[in-house]
């Protein structure tokens, strides 16, 4: 139900942050080697970049009063671009 209501960018951010959190958790439990810190860091950076694109699209679209950068709708269900 979550993927039917939330925008695609938010879903991507959450999925990437889950991967990052899982890497950190496995490292802290000593079930993963130390290089998982690099994976966690890069995935968190990817989530930040997605968030910047999403917020930039919202701000630019609002400033211009029309769709300049499309913001995809929900991942599942009825697709809507705004």
JSON list of C-alpha atoms in Angstrom, two decimals:
[
{"chain": "A", "resi": 1, "resn": "UNK", "atom": "CA", "xyz": [0.00, 0.00, 0.00]},
{"chain": "A", "resi": 2, "resn": "UNK", "atom": "CA", "xyz": [2.92, 2.34, 0.65]},
{"chain": "A", "resi": 3, "resn": "UNK", "atom": "CA", "xyz": [4.20, 2.16, -2.93]},
{"chain": "A", "resi": 4, "resn": "UNK", "atom": "CA", "xyz": [0.73, 2.99, -4.30]},
{"chain": "A", "resi": 5, "resn": "UNK", "atom": "CA", "xyz": [0.55, 6.36, -2.54]},
{"chain": "A", "resi": 6, "resn": "UNK", "atom": "CA", "xyz": [4.05, 7.80, -2.36]},
{"chain": "A", "resi": 7, "resn": "UNK", "atom": "CA", "xyz": [6.03, 9.42, -5.21]},
{"chain": "A", "resi": 8, "resn": "UNK", "atom": "CA", "xyz": [8.72, 7.46, -7.03]},
{"chain": "A", "resi": 9, "resn": "UNK", "atom": "CA", "xyz": [11.56, 9.63, -5.71]},
{"chain": "A", "resi": 10, "resn": "UNK", "atom": "CA", "xyz": [10.53, 9.03, -2.10]},
{"chain": "A", "resi": 11, "resn": "UNK", "atom": "CA", "xyz": [10.38, 5.28, -2.72]},
{"chain": "A", "resi": 12, "resn": "UNK", "atom": "CA", "xyz": [13.89, 5.36, -4.20]},
{"chain": "A", "resi": 13, "resn": "UNK", "atom": "CA", "xyz": [15.23, 7.35, -1.26]},
{"chain": "A", "resi": 14, "resn": "UNK", "atom": "CA", "xyz": [13.73, 4.91, 1.24]},
{"chain": "A", "resi": 15, "resn": "UNK", "atom": "CA", "xyz": [15.00, 1.82, -0.59]},
{"chain": "A", "resi": 16, "resn": "UNK", "atom": "CA", "xyz": [18.53, 3.22, -0.82]},
{"chain": "A", "resi": 17, "resn": "UNK", "atom": "CA", "xyz": [18.51, 4.24, 2.85]},
{"chain": "A", "resi": 18, "resn": "UNK", "atom": "CA", "xyz": [17.34, 0.75, 3.84]},
{"chain": "A", "resi": 19, "resn": "UNK", "atom": "CA", "xyz": [20.37, -0.70, 2.04]},
{"chain": "A", "resi": 20, "resn": "UNK", "atom": "CA", "xyz": [22.64, 1.80, 3.79]},
{"chain": "A", "resi": 21, "resn": "UNK", "atom": "CA", "xyz": [21.12, 1.05, 7.20]},
{"chain": "A", "resi": 22, "resn": "UNK", "atom": "CA", "xyz": [21.42, -2.71, 6.63]},
{"chain": "A", "resi": 23, "resn": "UNK", "atom": "CA", "xyz": [25.12, -2.34, 5.81]},
{"chain": "A", "resi": 24, "resn": "UNK", "atom": "CA", "xyz": [25.71, -0.37, 9.00]},
{"chain": "A", "resi": 25, "resn": "UNK", "atom": "CA", "xyz": [23.70, -2.85, 11.07]},
{"chain": "A", "resi": 26, "resn": "UNK", "atom": "CA", "xyz": [25.63, -5.86, 9.76]},
{"chain": "A", "resi": 27, "resn": "UNK", "atom": "CA", "xyz": [28.92, -4.07, 10.42]},
{"chain": "A", "resi": 28, "resn": "UNK", "atom": "CA", "xyz": [27.94, -3.21, 13.99]},
{"chain": "A", "resi": 29, "resn": "UNK", "atom": "CA", "xyz": [26.90, -6.83, 14.60]},
{"chain": "A", "resi": 30, "resn": "UNK", "atom": "CA", "xyz": [30.29, -7.89, 13.17]},
{"chain": "A", "resi": 31, "resn": "UNK", "atom": "CA", "xyz": [28.60, -9.98, 10.49]},
{"chain": "A", "resi": 32, "resn": "UNK", "atom": "CA", "xyz": [30.10, -7.98, 7.63]},
{"chain": "A", "resi": 33, "resn": "UNK", "atom": "CA", "xyz": [33.64, -6.84, 6.82]},
{"chain": "A", "resi": 34, "resn": "UNK", "atom": "CA", "xyz": [34.69, -3.24, 7.40]},
{"chain": "A", "resi": 35, "resn": "UNK", "atom": "CA", "xyz": [34.46, -2.27, 3.72]},
{"chain": "A", "resi": 36, "resn": "UNK", "atom": "CA", "xyz": [30.67, -2.29, 4.11]},
{"chain": "A", "resi": 37, "resn": "UNK", "atom": "CA", "xyz": [31.18, 1.20, 5.56]},
{"chain": "A", "resi": 38, "resn": "UNK", "atom": "CA", "xyz": [32.05, 2.37, 2.04]},
{"chain": "A", "resi": 39, "resn": "UNK", "atom": "CA", "xyz": [28.89, 0.78, 0.64]},
{"chain": "A", "resi": 40, "resn": "UNK", "atom": "CA", "xyz": [26.81, 2.43, 3.36]},
{"chain": "A", "resi": 41, "resn": "UNK", "atom": "CA", "xyz": [28.42, 5.81, 2.73]},
{"chain": "A", "resi": 42, "resn": "UNK", "atom": "CA", "xyz": [27.97, 5.71, -1.04]},
{"chain": "A", "resi": 43, "resn": "UNK", "atom": "CA", "xyz": [24.35, 4.57, -0.81]},
{"chain": "A", "resi": 44, "resn": "UNK", "atom": "CA", "xyz": [23.61, 7.36, 1.67]},
{"chain": "A", "resi": 45, "resn": "UNK", "atom": "CA", "xyz": [25.21, 9.81, -0.78]},
{"chain": "A", "resi": 46, "resn": "UNK", "atom": "CA", "xyz": [23.02, 8.41, -3.56]},
{"chain": "A", "resi": 47, "resn": "UNK", "atom": "CA", "xyz": [19.93, 8.97, -1.39]},
{"chain": "A", "resi": 48, "resn": "UNK", "atom": "CA", "xyz": [21.01, 12.57, -0.78]},
{"chain": "A", "resi": 49, "resn": "UNK", "atom": "CA", "xyz": [21.47, 13.14, -4.52]},
{"chain": "A", "resi": 50, "resn": "UNK", "atom": "CA", "xyz": [18.01, 11.74, -5.27]},
{"chain": "A", "resi": 51, "resn": "UNK", "atom": "CA", "xyz": [16.58, 14.01, -2.57]},
{"chain": "A", "resi": 52, "resn": "UNK", "atom": "CA", "xyz": [18.32, 17.04, -4.12]},
{"chain": "A", "resi": 53, "resn": "UNK", "atom": "CA", "xyz": [16.91, 16.25, -7.56]},
{"chain": "A", "resi": 54, "resn": "UNK", "atom": "CA", "xyz": [13.42, 15.78, -6.13]},
{"chain": "A", "resi": 55, "resn": "UNK", "atom": "CA", "xyz": [13.44, 19.00, -4.09]},
{"chain": "A", "resi": 56, "resn": "UNK", "atom": "CA", "xyz": [14.97, 20.89, -6.99]},
{"chain": "A", "resi": 57, "resn": "UNK", "atom": "CA", "xyz": [12.21, 19.66, -9.29]},
{"chain": "A", "resi": 58, "resn": "UNK", "atom": "CA", "xyz": [9.54, 20.74, -6.82]},
{"chain": "A", "resi": 59, "resn": "UNK", "atom": "CA", "xyz": [11.06, 24.20, -6.37]},
{"chain": "A", "resi": 60, "resn": "UNK", "atom": "CA", "xyz": [11.67, 24.80, -10.08]},
{"chain": "A", "resi": 61, "resn": "UNK", "atom": "CA", "xyz": [8.21, 23.58, -11.08]},
{"chain": "A", "resi": 62, "resn": "UNK", "atom": "CA", "xyz": [6.62, 25.79, -8.43]},
{"chain": "A", "resi": 63, "resn": "UNK", "atom": "CA", "xyz": [8.67, 28.83, -9.43]},
{"chain": "A", "resi": 64, "resn": "UNK", "atom": "CA", "xyz": [7.80, 28.47, -13.13]},
{"chain": "A", "resi": 65, "resn": "UNK", "atom": "CA", "xyz": [4.18, 27.51, -12.46]},
{"chain": "A", "resi": 66, "resn": "UNK", "atom": "CA", "xyz": [4.38, 24.58, -14.88]},
{"chain": "A", "resi": 67, "resn": "UNK", "atom": "CA", "xyz": [6.16, 21.24, -15.24]},
{"chain": "A", "resi": 68, "resn": "UNK", "atom": "CA", "xyz": [9.79, 21.90, -16.17]},
{"chain": "A", "resi": 69, "resn": "UNK", "atom": "CA", "xyz": [11.26, 18.83, -14.45]},
{"chain": "A", "resi": 70, "resn": "UNK", "atom": "CA", "xyz": [8.75, 15.97, -14.18]},
{"chain": "A", "resi": 71, "resn": "UNK", "atom": "CA", "xyz": [8.06, 14.42, -10.78]},
{"chain": "A", "resi": 72, "resn": "UNK", "atom": "CA", "xyz": [6.90, 10.83, -11.33]},
{"chain": "A", "resi": 73, "resn": "UNK", "atom": "CA", "xyz": [3.86, 9.63, -9.42]},
{"chain": "A", "resi": 74, "resn": "UNK", "atom": "CA", "xyz": [3.56, 6.45, -7.37]},
{"chain": "A", "resi": 75, "resn": "UNK", "atom": "CA", "xyz": [5.63, 3.38, -8.23]},
{"chain": "A", "resi": 76, "resn": "UNK", "atom": "CA", "xyz": [2.58, 1.12, -8.32]},
{"chain": "A", "resi": 77, "resn": "UNK", "atom": "CA", "xyz": [-0.97, 1.90, -9.27]},
{"chain": "A", "resi": 78, "resn": "UNK", "atom": "CA", "xyz": [-2.17, 4.80, -11.36]},
{"chain": "A", "resi": 79, "resn": "UNK", "atom": "CA", "xyz": [0.76, 6.69, -12.91]},
{"chain": "A", "resi": 80, "resn": "UNK", "atom": "CA", "xyz": [0.61, 10.46, -12.71]},
{"chain": "A", "resi": 81, "resn": "UNK", "atom": "CA", "xyz": [3.17, 13.03, -13.78]},
{"chain": "A", "resi": 82, "resn": "UNK", "atom": "CA", "xyz": [3.14, 16.49, -12.17]}
]
